[in-house]
Coordinates of C-alpha atoms in Angstrom, one line a residue:
X1 CA -3.3 12.8 -20.1
X2 CA -4.4 9.6 -21.4
X3 CA -3.6 6.2 -19.8
X4 CA -3.1 5.6 -16.1
X5 CA -0.2 6.9 -14.1
X6 CA 2.0 4.1 -13.0
X7 CA 5.0 3.7 -10.8
X8 CA 7.6 1.0 -11.6
X9 CA 10.1 0.2 -8.9
X10 CA 13.4 -1.0 -10.5
X11 CA 15.7 -1.9 -8.1
X12 CA 16.9 -1.6 -4.5
X13 CA 20.6 -1.7 -3.9
X14 CA 22.5 -1.8 -0.5
X15 CA 25.6 0.3 -0.4
X16 CA 28.3 -1.0 1.8
X17 CA 31.7 -0.4 0.0
X18 CA 33.4 -1.4 3.2
X19 CA 32.8 -5.0 2.4
X20 CA 34.5 -4.4 -1.2
X21 CA 37.4 -2.8 -0.6
X22 CA 36.2 0.6 -0.1
X23 CA 34.6 1.3 -3.6
X24 CA 31.3 -0.3 -4.8
X25 CA 29.8 0.4 -8.4
X26 CA 26.3 -0.5 -9.8
X27 CA 24.7 0.2 -13.4
X28 CA 21.2 1.0 -13.6
X29 CA 20.0 0.5 -17.1
X30 CA 17.2 2.3 -18.8
X31 CA 13.6 0.9 -18.3
X32 CA 12.0 -0.5 -21.0
X33 CA 8.2 0.8 -20.9
X34 CA 6.3 -1.5 -23.4
X35 CA 3.0 -0.2 -22.4
X36 CA 3.8 3.4 -22.1
X37 CA 1.3 5.6 -24.0
X38 CA 3.0 7.1 -27.0
X39 CA 4.2 10.8 -26.7
X40 CA 3.8 10.8 -22.9
X41 CA 6.7 11.7 -20.5
X42 CA 8.5 9.3 -18.2
X43 CA 10.5 10.1 -15.5
X44 CA 13.0 8.1 -13.5
X45 CA 14.1 8.9 -9.9
X46 CA 17.3 7.7 -8.2
X47 CA 17.0 8.2 -4.2
X48 CA 19.9 7.4 -1.8
X49 CA 19.7 7.4 1.9
X50 CA 22.2 6.4 4.7
X51 CA 19.2 5.0 6.9
X52 CA 18.2 1.7 5.5
X53 CA 14.8 1.6 7.3
X54 CA 13.5 4.9 5.8
X55 CA 13.3 3.1 2.4
X56 CA 11.2 0.2 3.5
X57 CA 7.9 1.8 3.2
X58 CA 7.1 2.3 -0.5
X59 CA 5.6 5.4 -1.8
X60 CA 1.6 5.2 -2.6
X61 CA 0.0 6.6 -5.6
X62 CA 0.0 10.4 -5.1
X63 CA 1.7 10.5 -1.5
X64 CA 3.3 8.2 1.1
X65 CA 2.2 5.2 2.3
X66 CA 3.0 6.1 5.9
X67 CA 0.9 9.3 5.1
X68 CA -2.2 7.1 4.0
X69 CA -1.9 5.5 7.5
X70 CA -3.0 8.6 9.0
X71 CA -6.8 8.4 8.8
X72 CA -9.8 9.1 11.1
X73 CA -10.8 6.2 12.8
X74 CA -14.3 4.6 12.6
X75 CA -16.4 1.5 13.3
X76 CA -17.2 -1.0 15.8
X77 CA -15.0 -2.1 18.8
X78 CA -12.7 -3.8 16.5
X79 CA -12.7 -1.8 13.3
X80 CA -12.2 1.3 15.4
X81 CA -8.9 -0.3 16.7
X82 CA -8.0 -1.4 13.3
X83 CA -8.1 2.3 12.0
X84 CA -7.0 3.9 15.2
X85 CA -3.8 1.8 14.8
X86 CA -2.5 3.7 11.4
X87 CA -1.8 7.1 13.0
X88 CA -0.6 5.6 16.3
X89 CA 2.0 3.4 14.5
X90 CA 2.7 6.0 11.9
X91 CA 3.4 8.5 14.6
X92 CA 5.7 6.1 16.6
X93 CA 7.5 5.5 13.6
X94 CA 8.1 8.8 12.3
X95 CA 9.0 10.4 15.7
X96 CA 11.7 7.9 16.2
X97 CA 13.2 7.9 12.7
X98 CA 12.6 11.6 12.2
X99 CA 11.0 11.2 8.6
X100 CA 7.9 13.4 9.2
X101 CA 9.4 15.3 6.0
X102 CA 8.3 12.2 4.0
X103 CA 4.6 13.0 4.8
X104 CA 4.6 16.6 5.8
X105 CA 5.3 18.3 9.2
X106 CA 1.7 19.4 9.5
X107 CA 0.3 15.8 9.3
X108 CA 1.7 15.2 12.8
X109 CA -1.0 17.5 14.3
X110 CA -3.5 15.6 12.1
X111 CA -2.5 12.1 13.4
X112 CA -2.7 13.4 17.1
X113 CA -6.4 14.5 16.6
X114 CA -7.2 11.2 14.9
X115 CA -5.7 9.2 17.6
X116 CA -7.6 11.2 20.2
X117 CA -10.7 10.4 18.3
X118 CA -10.0 6.9 18.1
X119 CA -9.4 6.6 21.8
X120 CA -12.6 8.4 22.7
X121 CA -14.5 6.2 20.3
X122 CA -13.1 3.1 21.7
X123 CA -14.2 4.1 25.4
X124 CA -18.1 3.3 24.0
X125 CA -16.9 -0.4 23.7
X126 CA -15.1 -0.4 27.1
X127 CA -16.9 -2.6 29.6
X128 CA -16.9 -1.5 33.6
X129 CA -13.9 -4.3 34.4
X130 CA -12.1 -2.5 31.6
X131 CA -12.2 -5.2 29.0
X132 CA -13.4 -4.8 25.4
X133 CA -15.5 -6.3 22.8
X134 CA -16.7 -5.6 19.4
X135 CA -20.0 -4.5 21.0
X136 CA -21.0 -3.8 24.4
X137 CA -23.4 -6.7 24.8
X138 CA -20.9 -9.3 23.4
X139 CA -18.6 -11.4 25.8
X140 CA -15.1 -9.8 25.9
X141 CA -12.1 -10.9 24.1
X142 CA -8.8 -11.6 25.4
X143 CA -7.2 -10.7 22.3
X144 CA -8.9 -7.6 21.8
X145 CA -8.5 -6.3 25.2
X146 CA -4.4 -7.0 25.1
X147 CA -4.6 -5.1 21.8
X148 CA -6.5 -2.2 23.0
X149 CA -4.0 -2.0 26.0
X150 CA -0.9 -2.5 23.4
X151 CA -2.2 0.5 21.2
X152 CA -3.0 2.7 24.1
X153 CA 0.3 2.0 25.6
X154 CA 2.0 3.2 22.5
X155 CA -0.5 6.3 22.5
X156 CA 0.1 7.2 26.0
X157 CA 3.4 9.3 25.3
X158 CA 1.2 11.1 22.3
X159 CA -2.3 12.1 24.0
X160 CA -3.8 12.1 27.5
X161 CA -4.8 8.5 28.3
X162 CA -6.2 7.9 31.7
X163 CA -4.0 5.3 33.6
X164 CA -6.8 3.4 34.9
X165 CA -8.2 3.0 31.4
X166 CA -4.9 1.3 30.5
X167 CA -4.2 -0.5 33.6
X168 CA -8.0 -1.8 34.1
X169 CA -7.5 -3.9 30.7
X170 CA -4.3 -5.8 32.0
X171 CA -6.1 -6.2 35.3
X172 CA -9.0 -7.8 33.5
X173 CA -6.6 -10.3 31.6
X174 CA -4.7 -11.2 34.8
X175 CA -7.8 -11.9 36.7
X176 CA -10.2 -13.3 34.1
X177 CA -8.0 -15.1 31.3
X178 CA -4.9 -16.6 32.5
X179 CA -4.9 -20.1 33.5
X180 CA -2.9 -21.6 36.7
X181 CA -0.3 -22.9 34.4
X182 CA 0.4 -19.4 33.1
X183 CA -1.5 -19.5 29.6
X184 CA -4.0 -16.8 28.4
X185 CA -7.1 -18.4 27.2
X186 CA -9.7 -16.8 24.7
X187 CA -13.3 -17.2 25.6
X188 CA -14.6 -14.9 23.0
X189 CA -12.9 -14.8 19.5
X190 CA -12.7 -11.6 17.7
X191 CA -15.4 -11.5 14.7
X192 CA -12.8 -9.8 12.3
X193 CA -10.3 -12.6 12.8
X194 CA -7.7 -11.4 10.1
X195 CA -6.9 -8.4 12.5
X196 CA -5.0 -10.9 14.7
X197 CA -2.3 -11.7 12.2
X198 CA -0.7 -15.0 12.8
X199 CA -1.8 -15.4 16.4
X200 CA -4.6 -17.6 15.3
X201 CA -2.3 -20.0 13.6
X202 CA -0.8 -23.4 14.7
X203 CA 0.6 -23.2 18.4
X204 CA -2.0 -20.5 19.1
X205 CA -1.9 -21.4 23.0
X206 CA 1.9 -20.0 22.8
X207 CA 1.3 -17.1 20.3
X208 CA -1.8 -15.7 22.4
X209 CA 0.1 -16.0 25.8
X210 CA 3.3 -14.4 24.3
X211 CA 1.0 -11.7 22.5
X212 CA -0.8 -10.7 26.0
X213 CA 2.6 -10.8 27.7
X214 CA 4.1 -8.4 25.1
X215 CA 1.1 -5.9 25.8
X216 CA 1.9 -6.3 29.7
X217 CA 5.7 -5.8 29.3
X218 CA 4.9 -2.7 27.0
X219 CA 2.8 -0.9 29.8
X220 CA 4.6 -2.4 32.8
X221 CA 6.2 1.3 33.7
X222 CA 2.7 2.5 33.9
X223 CA 0.7 0.0 35.6
X224 CA 3.1 -2.2 37.6
X225 CA 2.0 -0.3 40.7
X226 CA -1.8 -0.2 39.8
X227 CA -2.4 -3.5 38.8
X228 CA -2.0 -6.1 41.7
X229 CA -0.3 -9.5 40.7
X230 CA 0.8 -8.0 37.4
X231 CA 4.5 -9.1 37.9
X232 CA 3.5 -12.5 39.1
X233 CA 1.3 -13.0 36.1
X234 CA 4.0 -12.0 33.8
X235 CA 6.5 -14.5 35.5
X236 CA 3.9 -17.4 35.0
X237 CA 3.3 -16.6 31.5
X238 CA 6.9 -16.2 31.1
X239 CA 7.8 -19.6 32.6
X240 CA 4.9 -21.4 30.5
X241 CA 6.7 -20.0 27.2
X242 CA 10.1 -21.1 28.4
X243 CA 8.8 -24.7 28.8
X244 CA 6.6 -24.4 25.5
X245 CA 9.7 -22.8 23.2
X246 CA 11.2 -26.2 22.3
X247 CA 8.1 -27.9 21.2
X248 CA 6.9 -25.1 18.9
X249 CA 6.7 -26.0 15.4
X250 CA 5.0 -22.6 13.8
X251 CA 7.9 -20.4 12.9
X252 CA 5.3 -17.5 13.7
X253 CA 5.0 -18.7 17.2
X254 CA 8.7 -19.3 17.7
X255 CA 9.4 -15.6 16.7
X256 CA 6.6 -14.0 18.8
X257 CA 7.5 -16.2 21.8
X258 CA 11.2 -15.4 21.4
X259 CA 10.6 -11.5 21.5
X260 CA 8.5 -12.0 24.5
X261 CA 10.8 -14.0 26.4
X262 CA 13.8 -11.7 25.1
X263 CA 12.0 -8.7 27.1
X264 CA 12.7 -10.6 30.0
X265 CA 16.0 -11.2 29.4
X266 CA 15.8 -14.8 28.0
X267 CA 17.5 -14.9 24.8
X268 CA 16.5 -18.0 22.7
X269 CA 18.5 -17.3 19.9
X270 CA 19.4 -21.0 18.8
X271 CA 15.7 -22.1 18.4
X272 CA 15.0 -18.7 16.7
X273 CA 17.6 -19.3 14.0
X274 CA 16.5 -23.0 13.5
X275 CA 13.3 -21.6 12.1
X276 CA 15.0 -19.0 9.9
X277 CA 15.8 -19.0 6.3
X278 CA 19.4 -18.0 5.9
X279 CA 19.0 -16.2 9.3
X280 CA 17.6 -13.1 7.1
X281 CA 13.8 -14.0 7.8
X282 CA 11.3 -16.5 9.1
X283 CA 9.1 -17.9 6.4
X284 CA 5.3 -19.0 7.5
X285 CA 4.1 -21.5 5.1
X286 CA 1.0 -19.9 3.2
X287 CA 1.1 -16.6 4.2
X288 CA 3.6 -13.6 3.2
X289 CA 1.9 -11.0 5.9
X290 CA 2.6 -13.7 8.5
X291 CA 6.1 -14.0 7.4
X292 CA 6.4 -10.2 7.5
X293 CA 5.1 -10.2 11.0
X294 CA 7.2 -12.9 12.3
X295 CA 10.5 -11.7 10.8
X296 CA 9.7 -8.3 12.7
X297 CA 9.1 -10.1 16.1
X298 CA 12.4 -12.1 15.1
X299 CA 14.2 -8.5 14.6
X300 CA 13.0 -7.3 17.7
X301 CA 14.3 -10.2 19.5
X302 CA 17.7 -10.0 18.1
X303 CA 17.8 -6.2 18.9
X304 CA 16.9 -6.9 22.5
X305 CA 19.8 -9.5 22.4
X306 CA 22.2 -6.7 21.0
X307 CA 22.8 -8.8 18.1
X308 CA 22.8 -5.6 15.9
X309 CA 25.0 -6.8 13.1
X310 CA 22.6 -9.9 12.7
X311 CA 19.7 -7.8 12.8
X312 CA 21.2 -5.5 10.0
X313 CA 20.6 -8.7 7.7
X314 CA 17.1 -9.1 8.6
X315 CA 16.6 -5.2 8.2
X316 CA 18.0 -5.8 4.7
X317 CA 15.7 -8.4 4.0
X318 CA 12.6 -6.5 5.0
X319 CA 13.7 -3.4 2.7
X320 CA 13.2 -5.6 -0.3
X321 CA 9.5 -6.4 0.7
X322 CA 7.1 -4.4 -1.1
X323 CA 3.5 -4.7 -0.9
X324 CA 1.0 -3.4 -3.5
X325 CA 2.5 0.3 -3.0
X326 CA 0.5 0.4 0.1
X327 CA 2.7 -0.7 2.7
X328 CA 2.4 -4.0 4.9
X329 CA -1.0 -5.4 4.1
X330 CA -2.2 -6.6 7.5
X331 CA -2.8 -4.4 10.6
X332 CA -0.6 -6.5 12.4
X333 CA 2.2 -6.8 10.0
X334 CA 2.1 -3.0 9.7
X335 CA 2.4 -2.5 13.6
X336 CA 5.1 -5.1 14.0
X337 CA 7.2 -4.1 11.2
X338 CA 7.2 -0.5 11.8
X339 CA 7.6 -1.1 15.5
X340 CA 10.5 -3.3 14.7
X341 CA 12.2 -1.0 12.2
X342 CA 11.7 2.0 14.8
X343 CA 13.5 -0.1 17.7
X344 CA 16.3 -1.2 15.3
X345 CA 17.2 2.2 14.1
X346 CA 17.3 3.6 17.7
X347 CA 19.6 0.8 18.8
X348 CA 21.6 0.6 15.8
X349 CA 22.1 4.4 15.1
X350 CA 23.8 4.8 18.7
X351 CA 26.5 2.2 17.8
X352 CA 27.3 2.6 14.2
X353 CA 29.2 5.2 12.5
X354 CA 28.8 6.1 8.6
X355 CA 30.9 7.9 6.2
X356 CA 29.5 7.2 2.7
X357 CA 30.3 9.1 -0.5
X358 CA 28.1 8.5 -3.5
X359 CA 28.5 9.6 -7.2
X360 CA 25.9 9.6 -9.7
X361 CA 27.0 9.4 -13.3
X362 CA 24.1 10.1 -15.9
X363 CA 24.6 9.7 -19.6
X364 CA 24.6 13.3 -21.2
X365 CA 25.9 15.1 -18.2
X366 CA 29.3 16.5 -18.0
X367 CA 29.6 16.3 -14.2
X368 CA 28.5 13.8 -11.7
X369 CA 26.0 14.2 -8.9
X370 CA 27.8 13.8 -5.6
X371 CA 26.2 13.1 -2.3
X372 CA 27.8 12.6 1.1
X373 CA 26.3 11.0 4.1
X374 CA 27.5 11.0 7.8
X375 CA 26.2 9.9 11.0
X376 CA 24.2 13.1 11.7
X377 CA 22.5 13.4 8.4
X378 CA 22.1 9.8 7.4
X379 CA 18.4 10.0 7.6
X380 CA 18.0 12.6 4.9
X381 CA 17.3 11.3 1.6
X382 CA 18.8 12.7 -1.6
X383 CA 16.9 12.4 -4.8
X384 CA 17.8 13.0 -8.3
X385 CA 15.4 12.9 -11.2
X386 CA 16.8 10.9 -14.0
X387 CA 10.5 4.2 -9.1
X388 CA 9.7 5.3 -13.1
X389 CA 6.8 7.3 -13.4
X390 CA 4.7 7.0 -16.7
X391 CA 1.4 6.7 -18.2
X392 CA 0.2 3.2 -19.1
X393 CA -2.2 1.9 -21.4
X394 CA -5.3 0.5 -19.4
X395 CA -5.5 -3.1 -19.9
X396 CA -7.7 -5.5 -17.7
X397 CA -5.6 -8.6 -17.2
X398 CA -6.8 -11.8 -15.5
X399 CA -4.2 -11.4 -12.9
X400 CA -5.6 -8.2 -11.8
X401 CA -8.3 -9.9 -9.9
X402 CA -7.7 -12.1 -7.0
X403 CA -10.6 -13.7 -4.7
X404 CA -12.9 -11.1 -6.0
X405 CA -15.4 -10.8 -8.7
X406 CA -15.9 -7.4 -10.1
X407 CA -18.4 -6.1 -12.7
X408 CA -18.4 -2.2 -13.2
X409 CA -21.2 -0.7 -15.4
X410 CA -21.8 3.2 -16.3
X411 CA -25.0 4.1 -18.3
X412 CA -26.1 7.4 -19.3
X413 CA -29.5 8.6 -17.8
X414 CA -32.4 9.8 -19.9
X415 CA -32.6 12.9 -17.8
X416 CA -30.0 15.4 -16.2
X417 CA -30.7 15.3 -12.6
X418 CA -28.2 18.0 -11.1
X419 CA -28.3 21.9 -11.8
X420 CA -25.5 22.9 -14.1
X421 CA -24.9 19.3 -15.1
X422 CA -24.3 18.5 -18.8
X423 CA -25.1 14.8 -18.5
X424 CA -26.0 12.4 -15.8
X425 CA -24.8 8.8 -15.5
X426 CA -25.5 5.8 -13.3
X427 CA -22.6 3.7 -12.1
X428 CA -23.3 0.2 -11.0
X429 CA -20.8 -1.8 -9.2
X430 CA -21.5 -5.6 -8.4
X431 CA -18.7 -7.5 -6.4
X432 CA -18.5 -11.0 -4.8
X433 CA -15.8 -12.8 -2.6
X434 CA -14.8 -15.9 -4.3
X435 CA -14.4 -18.0 -1.1
X436 CA -16.3 -21.1 -0.7
X437 CA -16.1 -20.5 3.2
X438 CA -16.2 -17.2 4.2
X439 CA -17.1 -13.5 3.4
X440 CA -14.4 -10.9 2.9
X441 CA -13.8 -8.8 6.2
X442 CA -13.6 -5.0 6.3
X443 CA -13.1 -4.3 2.5
X444 CA -12.3 -1.1 0.6
X445 CA -14.0 0.1 -2.6
X446 CA -11.8 2.9 -4.5
X447 CA -13.5 4.4 -7.2
X448 CA -11.4 6.8 -9.2
X449 CA -13.6 9.5 -10.6
X450 CA -13.7 10.5 -14.4
X451 CA -12.2 14.1 -15.0
X452 CA -15.1 16.5 -15.3
X453 CA -17.3 14.4 -13.3
X454 CA -18.9 14.6 -9.7
X455 CA -20.8 11.9 -7.6
X456 CA -24.2 12.9 -6.7
X457 CA -24.0 13.8 -2.8
X458 CA -27.7 12.5 -2.2
X459 CA -26.9 9.2 -3.5
X460 CA -23.6 8.9 -1.2
X461 CA -25.5 10.0 1.8
X462 CA -28.3 7.2 1.2
X463 CA -25.6 4.5 0.8
X464 CA -24.4 5.4 4.4
X465 CA -27.7 5.9 6.2
X466 CA -30.2 3.7 7.3
X467 CA -30.6 0.6 9.4
X468 CA -29.6 -1.7 6.9
X469 CA -26.8 0.3 5.3
X470 CA -24.1 -1.6 3.6
X471 CA -21.4 1.4 3.3
X472 CA -20.3 2.3 6.5
X473 CA -18.0 5.2 5.5
X474 CA -17.3 7.3 2.5
X475 CA -14.1 9.4 2.2
X476 CA -12.9 11.7 -0.8
X477 CA -9.2 11.2 -1.5
X478 CA -7.5 14.0 -3.5
X479 CA -4.1 12.6 -3.3
X480 CA -4.7 9.1 -4.8
X481 CA -5.1 10.7 -8.2
X482 CA -5.3 13.9 -9.9
X483 CA -8.9 13.3 -10.6
X484 CA -9.6 12.3 -7.0
X485 CA -11.1 9.0 -5.5
X486 CA -14.3 8.0 -3.4
X487 CA -13.3 5.6 -1.0
X488 CA -16.0 3.4 0.4
X489 CA -15.4 1.1 3.7
X490 CA -17.4 -1.9 3.6
X491 CA -17.9 -4.1 6.5
X492 CA -17.7 -7.3 4.4
X493 CA -18.3 -8.5 1.0
X494 CA -20.6 -11.6 0.5
X495 CA -19.2 -14.9 -0.9
X496 CA -22.7 -16.2 -1.3
X497 CA -24.0 -13.5 -3.6
X498 CA -23.0 -10.2 -5.3
X499 CA -23.1 -7.1 -3.3
X500 CA -24.1 -4.1 -5.4
X501 CA -23.2 -0.1 -5.1
X502 CA -25.0 2.1 -7.1
X503 CA -24.9 5.9 -7.4
X504 CA -25.3 8.6 -10.1
X505 CA -22.4 10.8 -11.4
X506 CA -22.9 14.2 -13.2
X507 CA -20.8 15.3 -16.0
X508 CA -20.2 19.1 -15.3
X509 CA -17.4 19.7 -17.8
X510 CA -16.3 18.9 -21.4
X511 CA -13.1 17.2 -21.5
X512 CA -11.6 16.6 -25.1
X513 CA -9.9 13.4 -24.3
X514 CA -11.4 11.6 -21.6
X515 CA -9.2 9.0 -19.8
X516 CA -10.5 5.8 -18.2
X517 CA -11.0 5.6 -14.4
X518 CA -10.4 2.6 -12.3
X519 CA -12.4 0.8 -9.8
X520 CA -10.6 -1.2 -7.3
X521 CA -12.1 -3.6 -4.4
X522 CA -9.8 -5.2 -1.9
X523 CA -9.8 -6.6 1.7
X524 CA -8.3 -4.3 4.2
X525 CA -6.1 -6.8 6.1
X526 CA -5.3 -9.0 3.0
X527 CA -4.2 -6.6 0.1
X528 CA -3.3 -9.5 -2.1
X529 CA -7.1 -10.3 -2.2
X530 CA -8.2 -7.6 -4.8
X531 CA -9.5 -6.6 -8.1
X532 CA -9.2 -3.9 -10.7
X533 CA -11.5 -2.8 -13.5
X534 CA -11.7 0.2 -15.8
X535 CA -15.0 2.2 -16.7
X536 CA -15.6 4.8 -19.3
X537 CA -19.0 6.4 -20.7
X538 CA -18.7 5.1 -24.1
X539 CA -15.7 2.5 -24.4
X540 CA -15.1 -0.6 -22.4
X541 CA -12.2 -0.4 -20.4
X542 CA -11.2 3.1 -21.4
X543 CA -10.9 2.9 -25.0
X544 CA -10.7 6.4 -26.4
X545 CA -13.2 8.4 -28.4
X546 CA -14.0 10.2 -31.6
X547 CA -15.7 13.4 -31.5
X548 CA -18.5 13.2 -34.2
X549 CA -21.0 15.7 -35.7
X550 CA -23.6 13.8 -38.0
X551 CA -21.3 11.7 -40.4
X552 CA -18.2 13.7 -39.8
X553 CA -15.8 12.3 -37.0
X554 CA -12.4 13.8 -36.1
X555 CA -10.1 12.0 -33.2
X556 CA -10.4 13.3 -30.0
X557 CA -6.4 13.0 -29.7
X558 CA -4.9 16.0 -30.6
X559 CA -1.7 14.6 -32.2
X560 CA -3.6 12.3 -34.5
X561 CA -2.2 12.6 -38.3
X562 CA -4.5 13.0 -41.0
X563 CA -4.1 11.4 -44.4
X564 CA -4.1 14.1 -47.0
X565 CA -7.2 13.5 -49.1
X566 CA -6.4 16.0 -52.1
X567 CA -4.1 14.8 -55.0
X568 CA -0.5 15.0 -53.7
X569 CA 2.3 14.8 -56.6
X570 CA 5.7 13.4 -56.0
X571 CA 7.2 17.1 -56.1
X572 CA 4.7 17.9 -53.3
X573 CA 6.1 14.9 -51.2
X574 CA 9.7 16.0 -52.0
X575 CA 9.1 19.5 -50.8
X576 CA 7.3 18.4 -47.7
X577 CA 10.1 15.9 -47.0
X578 CA 12.7 18.6 -47.1
X579 CA 10.9 21.1 -44.9
X580 CA 12.2 21.9 -41.3
X581 CA 10.3 19.8 -38.7
X582 CA 10.1 16.3 -41.1
X583 CA 12.4 14.3 -38.8
X584 CA 12.6 11.6 -41.3
X585 CA 10.9 9.7 -44.2
X586 CA 11.0 6.1 -44.9
X587 CA 9.3 3.5 -47.2
X588 CA 8.6 0.8 -45.1
X589 CA 6.3 -2.7 -45.0
X590 CA 4.1 -3.5 -41.9
X591 CA 5.6 -7.1 -40.6
X592 CA 3.3 -7.6 -37.6
X593 CA 0.2 -5.6 -35.8
X594 CA -0.9 -5.9 -32.4
X595 CA -4.2 -4.3 -31.8
X596 CA -6.1 -3.3 -28.7
X597 CA -8.7 -1.5 -27.5
X598 CA -6.9 2.0 -27.2
X599 CA -3.6 1.7 -29.0
X600 CA -2.5 -0.2 -32.1
X601 CA 1.2 -1.1 -32.3
X602 CA 2.8 -1.8 -35.8
X603 CA 6.1 -3.3 -36.3
X604 CA 7.6 -2.1 -39.6
X605 CA 10.6 -3.0 -41.5
X606 CA 12.3 -0.1 -43.2
X607 CA 13.2 -0.6 -46.9
X608 CA 14.3 2.4 -48.1
X609 CA 15.6 5.5 -46.2
X610 CA 14.6 8.6 -47.9
X611 CA 15.5 11.1 -45.3
X612 CA 17.8 9.7 -42.4
X613 CA 16.6 10.4 -38.7
X614 CA 19.4 11.7 -36.6
X615 CA 18.9 8.6 -34.3
X616 CA 18.8 6.0 -36.8
X617 CA 20.8 4.8 -39.7
X618 CA 20.1 0.9 -40.0
X619 CA 16.9 -0.6 -41.7
X620 CA 15.9 -2.4 -38.7
X621 CA 12.4 -3.2 -37.5
X622 CA 10.9 -0.1 -35.8
X623 CA 7.6 0.2 -33.8
X624 CA 4.9 2.7 -34.9
X625 CA 2.0 3.2 -32.4
X626 CA -1.4 5.2 -33.1
X627 CA -4.6 5.5 -31.0
X628 CA -7.2 3.5 -32.3
X629 CA -9.7 6.3 -33.1
X630 CA -7.0 8.1 -35.2
X631 CA -7.3 5.2 -38.0
X632 CA -10.9 5.9 -38.3
X633 CA -10.7 9.4 -39.4

C-alpha cells in the first residue's frame, strides 16, 4: 500500500460512574483524516480495561512498547546496563500486572535469556572490590555501582545472581563513598550522563544520597547479614535526608527523597504535596522526562504511606502521558514509572472492588457491544474494531526534526554487485547533533527498508568491525513495519561535524507501486531529540512513479482514471452515466488546488447534478484527490 502506516490516539477516558450517580456516557466522534491516502482503509479500535495502569504504555508500531524493551543487552559498562534495564523492568512490570498477553507469553523466556546475558556481560566491568565503571581501567562510579545493585536486585528473583556480586556493590558504597554526615559522594561521574535521569539536577547531593539509599533498601533483605554496617549506613543517610528535606528546592529531589524516607517509615507528605501541581504530578522545569520520573517517585511514596485514593489521581495523570509511541523516553523514567505502576497495582488491587458494566453503541449496528468488569478479571482488556490506523501521505515537516540535522540520499550504482539482484543502490546518511555544547549520547538510527530491497551484508558487517568502528551494533526488526527495519546502535552523534553511514541496497523484486521508506535518528535516552526523513529511488520524499517505455508512460497506481482520447458523443456519455457501477455524475468547477509531491487535492464546487450519489444531494464543495503521476498520463 502507498503511504506510511500511521496510528493516531484519539482520547483516553476514565470511567468512574460511581462519581456521577452510577451512569456515565461519552460520545466519540469519527476521526477526520485529512492526510489519508485516498482509497486506503482506516480502522478505529476502542479498548476498555478495568485496570488503569495497563494502558499507560502506548502500543508501538507493529507491536507492544513493552515488548520492544525485551532486547539483547550490549555495550560498555554503562550501555550494557541501559540495555539490560529493558528486559528486567518489562518482566518486573508484566509479572506483577499479569499482562504478558500484551507482548506474547513466549517473550518471557526470551526476556529471562536476555537478562542472563546482560548480567554475565556486566561482570566483565566488575572490579575486585565489587564496584563498577564504564571500563575496568576507569575509576569506579558511585551512581553506576548503585544502579547495578538496583537492577541486579530486581533481577535476583528472575535469574541466578550470586549474593556476593550484589552485596559487594553495596559494601563498596558503604566503605568508599559515604561521608561522615551520611551523604554519598560521586568521585567518577558516568560518561553517559543522561542515564542518571534527574539525579544530576539541582540538589544533587540529596538526590544521589536518596538514590543510593533506595538501592540499599531494595536489596536489604538479601544483604543485611552479608554487609557489615549496612543498617548503620542506611540510618545515617536517612538522617541526612530528613534534615535536608525542608531546604530542597528541586521537585525531583523532593519526590525522590520522599520515597526514600517513606521506605524507612517517614512520610513527608506535606512537603511532597507542596511541590506538586494539583496533587497529580510533580513538574520539573525544562524536562518532561524528569517530571515523569519525579511523579513516579511521588506515587511510590504515596503508596508506601497507604494513600491509595490520592495515589489513584497520580496514576490517572500518568495514564495520559504518551511519548512518541515508544514508552517513556529515558532509562530512569522508564524504570521508575513501571516500578511505580506495578507497586500501585499490587497495593490498590488488594483493597478495591470493581463492578463495571460497559455498553458500546456503534452507528449502523442494531445491538450494542456489552462488556463486564469485576475484580478477578479487571486486567483483561476488551477491544472492539470500530488508536485509528491508516496510511498517511509522506510529508517531511520541519517539526519532524528536533536537535538533529539529517540528510538521506539514495543513488543507483552503475553495476549490480549482488547475485540475482536487479539493481544496486547506495544509501548515504549524514547526521549531526544540533547542540553547541555536546554530542548526542547513545543514539539509534532506524532505517525502514524499501519493499523488494535488501541491505548488503558485507557492508553492514564492515560498519560494525574494525578498531575505529562507528556503529556498535546492528539489528533487523521485522515487527516495526511490514517491510522490516535495520536498527543501528551508535555510541554518539557528533555536534561538531556530520557523521556518515553508507551501505549498498540491492533491488531483488520488482514492485508495481513502491512506497517511500523512512530514516529516523533519535537519542536513546531523550526521544524528543529526533529527526525523520523519507527516501525513494526516483522521487524525493516518496513521490510515486510512472512506469515508462520509451515515450509512452502509464501510472504505477492501479486505480488511476484514464481520459478517453477517442471521440465521445453526448449519447455515449448518457449511456455510460446510466450504467451500473457509475456512482454519480457531476458538472463541477475547481475552486482550489492543493498540490504536493505525491497526491494532489482539488476542492470542487458542484454546479449541476446529472446523476445523484446515494450519500449526497446538496451542491456543496467536495474534495477530489488523485495521485500526481496519474495526471501525467
